[in-house]
Amino acid sequence: MNIATAGSSLELPPFYHPVYFERLASTNDEAKHRAEEGTPEGLLIVAAEQTQGRGRRGRGWASPPGNLYCSLLLRPRVPPAEAALAGFCAALAIAESVGHFARRPEVRLKWPNDVLVAGAKVSGILLEASSSGGAAVDWLVIGMGVNLANKPEGVGIAVTCLAEHCPAPTATDFLSSLAPNLLAWLERLRAEGFAPVRGAWLAAAQGLGERVQARLPAETINGIFRELDDRGGLIMDLDGGGRRVIQSGEVFFPPADLSGSACC
Ligand code: BTN
C-alpha cells in the first residue's frame, strides 16, 4: 500500500489501508468513528499533527508537527481482555523501530506499553475498544504517538524524542519501519498466543526483578516487579508480604520516580 504524505511516499504491507490527514483532532477519534461506520480492519489513520491528541487516563498528548501520530483499526474475534494484549505488540514494534533509528541499547519497555530510551518516555499507546454484548470486541483501535522531532515540556516525567539520540526520522520513515514490525507481532499473537509476546516484552522490560511503585486508582503500593501474568497483568511481591496482580495503573521506578508527584 502506498499513499502520498507530506512530501514523501509511504510504503506499507498490504494489510494496511492508510488514510493521511495534515491535521486532525485525534487519530483515535477518527479511527473510532470509522470503526462505528463498519470500516474493515487494517484502516490506519495518520495525521501530521493533532489538535486534541489524547493520552491514557484522560490526559492530553501534545501533538505538534514532526512526530508520528497514528491509529490502527483491528477487529479481533477475542474478548476485551485478550484484545488488549495487542498493546504489548505495539510497544514491542515501536521499540524495535526506535532501536533501528536510535541505534542505542537503552531502549526499554515500561508497563503497560510505554517505550523508554535511556529511561525517558519516547512513545505512548492508547488502546480503545468497543463491545456490544457479544463475547468478542466489535473493534479495537491502537493509537500510537512517537516523539521523533519534538518532545513535550513540563509534563513532570522524563521524556525524550529521537532527535535527542539520532537524526530524527520523518513520520513516514518511522511508520515504514513500524508497520511491518507491528503486523509481525500481531500475527504472532494471533497464531501463537501471548507467550512469545510476553517473553519478548519481559526481555526488554525496565525494572524486572527490582523495586517499583504502582499507583492505582485508589492506592499506591510498593514491591518487587516479578512477572507478567498471561493476561498482561503486572505481578508484584509487596513490601509488606503477599503478591498482587496489577491490571491498571502507573508504574514508577526508584529513586527519582518515587520522589516525584507527577506520573506518566
Ligand atoms: C499515553 O498516554 O502514553 C498514550 C498516548 C497516545 C497518543 C496517541 S497519538 C495517536 C493517537 N491519537 C490520540 O489522540 N492518541 C494516540
PDB file of C-alpha atoms and ligand atoms in Angstrom:
ATOM      1  CA  MET A   1       0.000   0.000   0.000  1.00  0.00           C
ATOM      2  CA  ASN A   2       1.364   3.377  -0.962  1.00  0.00           C
ATOM      3  CA  ILE A   3      -0.038   6.781  -0.015  1.00  0.00           C
ATOM      4  CA  ALA A   4       1.323  10.246  -0.578  1.00  0.00           C
ATOM      5  CA  THR A   5       2.059  12.002   2.693  1.00  0.00           C
ATOM      6  CA  ALA A   6       3.543  15.457   3.125  1.00  0.00           C
ATOM      7  CA  GLY A   7       6.366  15.412   0.618  1.00  0.00           C
ATOM      8  CA  SER A   8       7.108  11.697   0.625  1.00  0.00           C
ATOM      9  CA  SER A   9       5.632   8.335  -0.145  1.00  0.00           C
ATOM     10  CA  LEU A  10       4.692   5.711   2.424  1.00  0.00           C
ATOM     11  CA  GLU A  11       5.157   2.009   1.614  1.00  0.00           C
ATOM     12  CA  LEU A  12       3.217  -0.372   3.867  1.00  0.00           C
ATOM     13  CA  PRO A  13       2.348  -4.093   3.818  1.00  0.00           C
ATOM     14  CA  PRO A  14      -0.963  -4.762   2.015  1.00  0.00           C
ATOM     15  CA  PHE A  15      -2.822  -5.391   5.315  1.00  0.00           C
ATOM     16  CA  TYR A  16      -2.823  -1.649   5.967  1.00  0.00           C
ATOM     17  CA  HIS A  17      -5.278   0.832   4.468  1.00  0.00           C
ATOM     18  CA  PRO A  18      -3.730   4.180   5.330  1.00  0.00           C
ATOM     19  CA  VAL A  19      -5.620   7.469   5.296  1.00  0.00           C
ATOM     20  CA  TYR A  20      -3.499  10.560   5.765  1.00  0.00           C
ATOM     21  CA  PHE A  21      -4.519  13.944   7.223  1.00  0.00           C
ATOM     22  CA  GLU A  22      -2.498  17.116   7.579  1.00  0.00           C
ATOM     23  CA  ARG A  23      -4.369  17.870  10.806  1.00  0.00           C
ATOM     24  CA  LEU A  24      -6.906  16.039  12.954  1.00  0.00           C
ATOM     25  CA  ALA A  25      -8.303  16.454  16.435  1.00  0.00           C
ATOM     26  CA  SER A  26      -7.227  12.901  17.268  1.00  0.00           C
ATOM     27  CA  THR A  27      -6.360   9.957  15.034  1.00  0.00           C
ATOM     28  CA  ASN A  28      -8.026   7.675  17.607  1.00  0.00           C
ATOM     29  CA  ASP A  29     -11.278   9.630  17.344  1.00  0.00           C
ATOM     30  CA  GLU A  30     -11.212   9.379  13.534  1.00  0.00           C
ATOM     31  CA  ALA A  31     -10.458   5.639  13.649  1.00  0.00           C
ATOM     32  CA  LYS A  32     -13.233   5.021  16.218  1.00  0.00           C
ATOM     33  CA  HIS A  33     -15.709   6.981  14.120  1.00  0.00           C
ATOM     34  CA  ARG A  34     -14.877   4.920  11.030  1.00  0.00           C
ATOM     35  CA  ALA A  35     -14.972   1.714  13.092  1.00  0.00           C
ATOM     36  CA  GLU A  36     -18.556   2.519  14.107  1.00  0.00           C
ATOM     37  CA  GLU A  37     -19.372   3.060  10.412  1.00  0.00           C
ATOM     38  CA  GLY A  38     -18.232  -0.510   9.700  1.00  0.00           C
ATOM     39  CA  THR A  39     -14.829   0.141   8.138  1.00  0.00           C
ATOM     40  CA  PRO A  40     -12.862  -3.138   7.951  1.00  0.00           C
ATOM     41  CA  GLU A  41      -9.721  -3.770   9.960  1.00  0.00           C
ATOM     42  CA  GLY A  42      -6.417  -2.547   8.631  1.00  0.00           C
ATOM     43  CA  LEU A  43      -7.531   1.082   8.471  1.00  0.00           C
ATOM     44  CA  LEU A  44      -4.579   3.205   9.554  1.00  0.00           C
ATOM     45  CA  ILE A  45      -5.309   6.847  10.308  1.00  0.00           C
ATOM     46  CA  VAL A  46      -2.183   9.013  10.160  1.00  0.00           C
ATOM     47  CA  ALA A  47      -2.012  12.731  10.948  1.00  0.00           C
ATOM     48  CA  ALA A  48       0.866  15.186  10.643  1.00  0.00           C
ATOM     49  CA  GLU A  49      -0.467  16.948  13.749  1.00  0.00           C
ATOM     50  CA  GLN A  50      -3.316  16.619  16.231  1.00  0.00           C
ATOM     51  CA  THR A  51      -5.183  19.453  17.885  1.00  0.00           C
ATOM     52  CA  GLN A  52      -6.730  17.331  20.665  1.00  0.00           C
ATOM     53  CA  GLY A  53      -4.395  14.365  20.962  1.00  0.00           C
ATOM     54  CA  ARG A  54      -5.416  12.107  23.826  1.00  0.00           C
ATOM     55  CA  GLY A  55      -3.269  10.127  26.246  1.00  0.00           C
ATOM     56  CA  ARG A  56      -4.055   7.450  28.807  1.00  0.00           C
ATOM     57  CA  ARG A  57      -6.141   8.221  31.874  1.00  0.00           C
ATOM     58  CA  GLY A  58      -7.783  11.279  30.343  1.00  0.00           C
ATOM     59  CA  ARG A  59      -4.543  13.151  29.808  1.00  0.00           C
ATOM     60  CA  GLY A  60      -3.709  15.100  26.669  1.00  0.00           C
ATOM     61  CA  TRP A  61      -0.971  14.190  24.223  1.00  0.00           C
ATOM     62  CA  ALA A  62       0.952  17.169  22.821  1.00  0.00           C
ATOM     63  CA  SER A  63       0.941  16.683  19.047  1.00  0.00           C
ATOM     64  CA  PRO A  64       2.919  19.294  17.095  1.00  0.00           C
ATOM     65  CA  PRO A  65       4.154  18.545  13.546  1.00  0.00           C
ATOM     66  CA  GLY A  66       7.300  16.430  13.327  1.00  0.00           C
ATOM     67  CA  ASN A  67       6.222  13.388  15.371  1.00  0.00           C
ATOM     68  CA  LEU A  68       4.219  10.281  14.464  1.00  0.00           C
ATOM     69  CA  TYR A  69       0.513  10.127  15.296  1.00  0.00           C
ATOM     70  CA  CYS A  70      -1.406   7.144  14.001  1.00  0.00           C
ATOM     71  CA  SER A  71      -4.246   4.773  14.915  1.00  0.00           C
ATOM     72  CA  LEU A  72      -4.793   1.255  13.618  1.00  0.00           C
ATOM     73  CA  LEU A  73      -8.257  -0.327  13.495  1.00  0.00           C
ATOM     74  CA  LEU A  74      -8.443  -4.059  14.257  1.00  0.00           C
ATOM     75  CA  ARG A  75     -11.407  -6.409  14.572  1.00  0.00           C
ATOM     76  CA  PRO A  76     -10.007  -9.327  16.562  1.00  0.00           C
ATOM     77  CA  ARG A  77     -12.524 -12.071  17.355  1.00  0.00           C
ATOM     78  CA  VAL A  78     -11.499 -12.226  21.006  1.00  0.00           C
ATOM     79  CA  PRO A  79     -12.829 -10.871  24.319  1.00  0.00           C
ATOM     80  CA  PRO A  80     -11.739  -7.401  25.527  1.00  0.00           C
ATOM     81  CA  ALA A  81      -9.038  -8.635  27.925  1.00  0.00           C
ATOM     82  CA  GLU A  82      -7.411 -10.649  25.151  1.00  0.00           C
ATOM     83  CA  ALA A  83      -7.740  -7.826  22.619  1.00  0.00           C
ATOM     84  CA  ALA A  84      -5.822  -5.548  25.000  1.00  0.00           C
ATOM     85  CA  LEU A  85      -2.743  -7.770  24.622  1.00  0.00           C
ATOM     86  CA  ALA A  86      -2.224  -6.094  21.236  1.00  0.00           C
ATOM     87  CA  GLY A  87      -0.854  -3.135  23.204  1.00  0.00           C
ATOM     88  CA  PHE A  88       2.209  -5.210  24.092  1.00  0.00           C
ATOM     89  CA  CYS A  89       2.677  -5.958  20.364  1.00  0.00           C
ATOM     90  CA  ALA A  90       2.565  -2.250  19.585  1.00  0.00           C
ATOM     91  CA  ALA A  91       5.113  -1.446  22.306  1.00  0.00           C
ATOM     92  CA  LEU A  92       7.460  -4.159  21.026  1.00  0.00           C
ATOM     93  CA  ALA A  93       7.130  -2.948  17.439  1.00  0.00           C
ATOM     94  CA  ILE A  94       7.758   0.677  18.382  1.00  0.00           C
ATOM     95  CA  ALA A  95      10.779  -0.351  20.485  1.00  0.00           C
ATOM     96  CA  GLU A  96      12.228  -2.263  17.516  1.00  0.00           C
ATOM     97  CA  SER A  97      11.843   0.755  15.246  1.00  0.00           C
ATOM     98  CA  VAL A  98      13.200   3.145  17.881  1.00  0.00           C
ATOM     99  CA  GLY A  99      16.218   0.834  18.239  1.00  0.00           C
ATOM    100  CA  HIS A 100      16.629   0.727  14.463  1.00  0.00           C
ATOM    101  CA  PHE A 101      16.884   4.515  14.174  1.00  0.00           C
ATOM    102  CA  ALA A 102      18.488   5.429  17.504  1.00  0.00           C
ATOM    103  CA  ARG A 103      20.979   2.546  17.432  1.00  0.00           C
ATOM    104  CA  ARG A 104      21.142   2.582  21.210  1.00  0.00           C
ATOM    105  CA  PRO A 105      20.871  -0.365  23.566  1.00  0.00           C
ATOM    106  CA  GLU A 106      18.922   1.518  26.199  1.00  0.00           C
ATOM    107  CA  VAL A 107      15.522   1.024  24.588  1.00  0.00           C
ATOM    108  CA  ARG A 108      13.321  -0.473  27.294  1.00  0.00           C
ATOM    109  CA  LEU A 109       9.634  -1.122  27.895  1.00  0.00           C
ATOM    110  CA  LYS A 110       7.623   0.221  30.790  1.00  0.00           C
ATOM    111  CA  TRP A 111       4.400  -1.462  31.826  1.00  0.00           C
ATOM    112  CA  PRO A 112       1.901  -1.460  30.361  1.00  0.00           C
ATOM    113  CA  ASN A 113       3.037  -0.144  26.979  1.00  0.00           C
ATOM    114  CA  ASP A 114       5.421   2.798  27.098  1.00  0.00           C
ATOM    115  CA  VAL A 115       8.753   2.784  25.286  1.00  0.00           C
ATOM    116  CA  LEU A 116      11.737   4.393  27.025  1.00  0.00           C
ATOM    117  CA  VAL A 117      15.103   5.488  25.667  1.00  0.00           C
ATOM    118  CA  ALA A 118      17.737   5.882  28.382  1.00  0.00           C
ATOM    119  CA  GLY A 119      14.928   5.941  30.957  1.00  0.00           C
ATOM    120  CA  ALA A 120      12.857   8.654  29.268  1.00  0.00           C
ATOM    121  CA  LYS A 121       9.488   8.111  27.591  1.00  0.00           C
ATOM    122  CA  VAL A 122       9.639   8.344  23.795  1.00  0.00           C
ATOM    123  CA  SER A 123       6.204   6.991  22.888  1.00  0.00           C
ATOM    124  CA  GLY A 124       2.729   6.289  24.188  1.00  0.00           C
ATOM    125  CA  ILE A 125      -0.045   3.908  23.209  1.00  0.00           C
ATOM    126  CA  LEU A 126      -3.767   4.449  23.715  1.00  0.00           C
ATOM    127  CA  LEU A 127      -5.967   1.361  23.310  1.00  0.00           C
ATOM    128  CA  GLU A 128      -9.691   1.808  22.853  1.00  0.00           C
ATOM    129  CA  ALA A 129     -12.246  -0.921  22.145  1.00  0.00           C
ATOM    130  CA  SER A 130     -15.972  -1.422  21.850  1.00  0.00           C
ATOM    131  CA  SER A 131     -18.121  -4.442  22.587  1.00  0.00           C
ATOM    132  CA  SER A 132     -21.854  -4.654  22.015  1.00  0.00           C
ATOM    133  CA  GLY A 133     -22.740  -7.569  24.206  1.00  0.00           C
ATOM    134  CA  GLY A 134     -21.055 -10.433  22.379  1.00  0.00           C
ATOM    135  CA  ALA A 135     -18.028 -12.210  23.777  1.00  0.00           C
ATOM    136  CA  ALA A 136     -15.690 -10.601  21.258  1.00  0.00           C
ATOM    137  CA  VAL A 137     -14.908  -6.925  20.819  1.00  0.00           C
ATOM    138  CA  ASP A 138     -16.509  -5.191  17.842  1.00  0.00           C
ATOM    139  CA  TRP A 139     -13.358  -3.231  17.211  1.00  0.00           C
ATOM    140  CA  LEU A 140     -10.035  -2.267  18.735  1.00  0.00           C
ATOM    141  CA  VAL A 141      -8.118   0.917  17.977  1.00  0.00           C
ATOM    142  CA  ILE A 142      -4.395   1.081  18.759  1.00  0.00           C
ATOM    143  CA  GLY A 143      -3.330   4.728  18.908  1.00  0.00           C
ATOM    144  CA  MET A 144       0.416   5.313  18.750  1.00  0.00           C
ATOM    145  CA  GLY A 145       2.326   8.516  19.325  1.00  0.00           C
ATOM    146  CA  VAL A 146       6.110   8.571  18.877  1.00  0.00           C
ATOM    147  CA  ASN A 147       8.227  11.618  19.683  1.00  0.00           C
ATOM    148  CA  LEU A 148      10.510  11.998  16.665  1.00  0.00           C
ATOM    149  CA  ALA A 149      11.486  15.663  16.222  1.00  0.00           C
ATOM    150  CA  ASN A 150       9.818  17.109  19.357  1.00  0.00           C
ATOM    151  CA  LYS A 151       9.156  16.249  22.962  1.00  0.00           C
ATOM    152  CA  PRO A 152       6.659  17.908  25.283  1.00  0.00           C
ATOM    153  CA  GLU A 153       7.944  20.193  28.032  1.00  0.00           C
ATOM    154  CA  GLY A 154       6.775  20.383  31.624  1.00  0.00           C
ATOM    155  CA  VAL A 155       4.966  17.066  31.807  1.00  0.00           C
ATOM    156  CA  GLY A 156       6.553  16.102  35.124  1.00  0.00           C
ATOM    157  CA  ILE A 157       8.308  12.964  33.911  1.00  0.00           C
ATOM    158  CA  ALA A 158      11.436  12.223  31.892  1.00  0.00           C
ATOM    159  CA  VAL A 159      10.558  12.391  28.206  1.00  0.00           C
ATOM    160  CA  THR A 160      12.684  12.325  25.097  1.00  0.00           C
ATOM    161  CA  CYS A 161      12.444  12.345  21.319  1.00  0.00           C
ATOM    162  CA  LEU A 162      14.521  10.548  18.712  1.00  0.00           C
ATOM    163  CA  ALA A 163      16.132  13.843  17.698  1.00  0.00           C
ATOM    164  CA  GLU A 164      17.995  13.716  21.012  1.00  0.00           C
ATOM    165  CA  HIS A 165      19.605  10.418  20.017  1.00  0.00           C
ATOM    166  CA  CYS A 166      19.978  10.430  16.225  1.00  0.00           C
ATOM    167  CA  PRO A 167      18.956  12.427  13.161  1.00  0.00           C
ATOM    168  CA  ALA A 168      15.174  12.378  13.613  1.00  0.00           C
ATOM    169  CA  PRO A 169      13.413  10.213  11.029  1.00  0.00           C
ATOM    170  CA  THR A 170      10.324  11.626   9.347  1.00  0.00           C
ATOM    171  CA  ALA A 171       6.986  10.214  10.453  1.00  0.00           C
ATOM    172  CA  THR A 172       6.783   8.493   7.062  1.00  0.00           C
ATOM    173  CA  ASP A 173      10.164   6.798   7.502  1.00  0.00           C
ATOM    174  CA  PHE A 174       9.353   5.742  11.056  1.00  0.00           C
ATOM    175  CA  LEU A 175       5.974   4.347  10.047  1.00  0.00           C
ATOM    176  CA  SER A 176       7.570   2.439   7.150  1.00  0.00           C
ATOM    177  CA  SER A 177       9.702   0.668   9.747  1.00  0.00           C
ATOM    178  CA  LEU A 178       6.980   0.306  12.381  1.00  0.00           C
ATOM    179  CA  ALA A 179       4.170  -1.089  10.208  1.00  0.00           C
ATOM    180  CA  PRO A 180       5.806  -4.431   9.257  1.00  0.00           C
ATOM    181  CA  ASN A 181       7.125  -4.886  12.806  1.00  0.00           C
ATOM    182  CA  LEU A 182       3.653  -4.362  14.248  1.00  0.00           C
ATOM    183  CA  LEU A 183       2.000  -6.685  11.752  1.00  0.00           C
ATOM    184  CA  ALA A 184       4.528  -9.424  12.551  1.00  0.00           C
ATOM    185  CA  TRP A 185       3.860  -9.173  16.295  1.00  0.00           C
ATOM    186  CA  LEU A 186       0.087  -9.084  15.827  1.00  0.00           C
ATOM    187  CA  GLU A 187       0.236 -12.173  13.616  1.00  0.00           C
ATOM    188  CA  ARG A 188       2.407 -13.926  16.176  1.00  0.00           C
ATOM    189  CA  LEU A 189      -0.057 -13.081  18.952  1.00  0.00           C
ATOM    190  CA  ARG A 190      -2.916 -14.457  16.885  1.00  0.00           C
ATOM    191  CA  ALA A 191      -1.092 -17.626  15.837  1.00  0.00           C
ATOM    192  CA  GLU A 192       0.873 -18.493  18.989  1.00  0.00           C
ATOM    193  CA  GLY A 193      -0.922 -16.705  21.796  1.00  0.00           C
ATOM    194  CA  PHE A 194       0.556 -14.321  24.362  1.00  0.00           C
ATOM    195  CA  ALA A 195       3.563 -16.448  25.458  1.00  0.00           C
ATOM    196  CA  PRO A 196       6.111 -15.267  22.825  1.00  0.00           C
ATOM    197  CA  VAL A 197       4.937 -11.662  23.074  1.00  0.00           C
ATOM    198  CA  ARG A 198       5.165 -11.814  26.853  1.00  0.00           C
ATOM    199  CA  GLY A 199       8.660 -13.331  26.659  1.00  0.00           C
ATOM    200  CA  ALA A 200       9.929 -10.647  24.301  1.00  0.00           C
ATOM    201  CA  TRP A 201       8.289  -7.902  26.337  1.00  0.00           C
ATOM    202  CA  LEU A 202       9.823  -9.161  29.598  1.00  0.00           C
ATOM    203  CA  ALA A 203      13.259  -9.408  27.955  1.00  0.00           C
ATOM    204  CA  ALA A 204      13.124  -5.655  27.298  1.00  0.00           C
ATOM    205  CA  ALA A 205      11.222  -4.646  30.454  1.00  0.00           C
ATOM    206  CA  GLN A 206      12.527  -1.869  32.663  1.00  0.00           C
ATOM    207  CA  GLY A 207      12.725  -2.758  36.356  1.00  0.00           C
ATOM    208  CA  LEU A 208      12.077  -6.511  36.168  1.00  0.00           C
ATOM    209  CA  GLY A 209      13.125  -8.069  39.491  1.00  0.00           C
ATOM    210  CA  GLU A 210      13.549  -4.613  41.012  1.00  0.00           C
ATOM    211  CA  ARG A 211      11.623  -2.325  43.300  1.00  0.00           C
ATOM    212  CA  VAL A 212       8.746  -0.449  41.718  1.00  0.00           C
ATOM    213  CA  GLN A 213       5.859   1.641  42.891  1.00  0.00           C
ATOM    214  CA  ALA A 214       2.422   1.122  41.355  1.00  0.00           C
ATOM    215  CA  ARG A 215      -0.051   3.970  41.646  1.00  0.00           C
ATOM    216  CA  LEU A 216      -3.522   2.520  41.353  1.00  0.00           C
ATOM    217  CA  PRO A 217      -6.826   4.390  41.229  1.00  0.00           C
ATOM    218  CA  ALA A 218      -7.410   4.026  44.981  1.00  0.00           C
ATOM    219  CA  GLU A 219      -3.991   3.227  46.476  1.00  0.00           C
ATOM    220  CA  THR A 220      -0.243   3.218  45.979  1.00  0.00           C
ATOM    221  CA  ILE A 221       1.711   0.007  46.515  1.00  0.00           C
ATOM    222  CA  ASN A 222       5.432  -0.784  46.624  1.00  0.00           C
ATOM    223  CA  GLY A 223       7.250  -4.032  45.958  1.00  0.00           C
ATOM    224  CA  ILE A 224       9.278  -6.083  43.510  1.00  0.00           C
ATOM    225  CA  PHE A 225       8.211  -6.372  39.879  1.00  0.00           C
ATOM    226  CA  ARG A 226       8.299 -10.164  39.372  1.00  0.00           C
ATOM    227  CA  GLU A 227       6.450 -11.132  36.216  1.00  0.00           C
ATOM    228  CA  LEU A 228       3.680 -10.549  33.733  1.00  0.00           C
ATOM    229  CA  ASP A 229       0.742 -12.910  34.017  1.00  0.00           C
ATOM    230  CA  ASP A 230      -0.887 -14.492  30.987  1.00  0.00           C
ATOM    231  CA  ARG A 231      -3.326 -11.564  30.681  1.00  0.00           C
ATOM    232  CA  GLY A 232      -0.601  -8.936  30.731  1.00  0.00           C
ATOM    233  CA  GLY A 233      -1.101  -8.053  34.402  1.00  0.00           C
ATOM    234  CA  LEU A 234       1.950  -6.905  36.361  1.00  0.00           C
ATOM    235  CA  ILE A 235       2.802  -9.272  39.221  1.00  0.00           C
ATOM    236  CA  MET A 236       4.330  -7.629  42.289  1.00  0.00           C
ATOM    237  CA  ASP A 237       5.659  -9.115  45.519  1.00  0.00           C
ATOM    238  CA  LEU A 238       4.550  -6.494  48.020  1.00  0.00           C
ATOM    239  CA  ASP A 239       6.851  -4.964  50.633  1.00  0.00           C
ATOM    240  CA  GLY A 240       4.502  -5.974  53.400  1.00  0.00           C
ATOM    241  CA  GLY A 241       4.218  -9.546  52.107  1.00  0.00           C
ATOM    242  CA  GLY A 242       1.864 -11.108  49.629  1.00  0.00           C
ATOM    243  CA  ARG A 243       1.547 -10.918  45.882  1.00  0.00           C
ATOM    244  CA  ARG A 244      -0.650  -8.625  43.764  1.00  0.00           C
ATOM    245  CA  VAL A 245      -1.517  -8.597  40.092  1.00  0.00           C
ATOM    246  CA  ILE A 246      -1.972  -5.075  38.744  1.00  0.00           C
ATOM    247  CA  GLN A 247      -4.346  -4.702  35.800  1.00  0.00           C
ATOM    248  CA  SER A 248      -4.358  -0.927  35.516  1.00  0.00           C
ATOM    249  CA  GLY A 249      -2.263   1.834  36.995  1.00  0.00           C
ATOM    250  CA  GLU A 250       1.043   3.621  36.618  1.00  0.00           C
ATOM    251  CA  VAL A 251       4.449   2.202  37.465  1.00  0.00           C
ATOM    252  CA  PHE A 252       7.364   4.237  38.796  1.00  0.00           C
ATOM    253  CA  PHE A 253      10.980   3.299  39.321  1.00  0.00           C
ATOM    254  CA  PRO A 254      13.144   4.477  42.233  1.00  0.00           C
ATOM    255  CA  PRO A 255      14.912   6.600  43.118  1.00  0.00           C
ATOM    256  CA  ALA A 256      13.859   9.629  41.085  1.00  0.00           C
ATOM    257  CA  ASP A 257      10.390   8.438  40.150  1.00  0.00           C
ATOM    258  CA  LEU A 258       9.377   7.523  43.689  1.00  0.00           C
ATOM    259  CA  SER A 259      10.093  11.010  44.960  1.00  0.00           C
ATOM    260  CA  GLY A 260       8.078  12.780  42.257  1.00  0.00           C
ATOM    261  CA  SER A 261       4.397  13.521  42.374  1.00  0.00           C
ATOM    262  CA  ALA A 262       3.686  13.557  38.641  1.00  0.00           C
ATOM    263  CA  CYS A 263       3.012  10.425  36.741  1.00  0.00           C
ATOM    264  CA  CYS A 264       3.397   9.355  33.143  1.00  0.00           C
TER     265      CYS A 264
HETATM  266  C1  BTN B   1      -0.099   7.775  26.685  1.00  0.00           C
HETATM  267  O1  BTN B   1      -0.723   8.489  27.488  1.00  0.00           O
HETATM  268  O2  BTN B   1       1.043   7.381  26.920  1.00  0.00           O
HETATM  269  C2  BTN B   1      -0.740   7.377  25.380  1.00  0.00           C
HETATM  270  C3  BTN B   1      -0.582   8.424  24.333  1.00  0.00           C
HETATM  271  C4  BTN B   1      -1.189   8.026  22.984  1.00  0.00           C
HETATM  272  C5  BTN B   1      -1.070   9.129  21.965  1.00  0.00           C
HETATM  273  C6  BTN B   1      -1.504   8.686  20.602  1.00  0.00           C
HETATM  274  S1  BTN B   1      -1.068   9.845  19.336  1.00  0.00           S
HETATM  275  C7  BTN B   1      -2.050   8.996  18.183  1.00  0.00           C
HETATM  276  C8  BTN B   1      -3.311   8.554  18.907  1.00  0.00           C
HETATM  277  N1  BTN B   1      -4.312   9.619  18.872  1.00  0.00           N
HETATM  278  C9  BTN B   1      -4.552  10.104  20.075  1.00  0.00           C
HETATM  279  O3  BTN B   1      -5.363  11.023  20.328  1.00  0.00           O
HETATM  280  N2  BTN B   1      -3.819   9.481  20.998  1.00  0.00           N
HETATM  281  C10 BTN B   1      -2.997   8.444  20.401  1.00  0.00           C
END
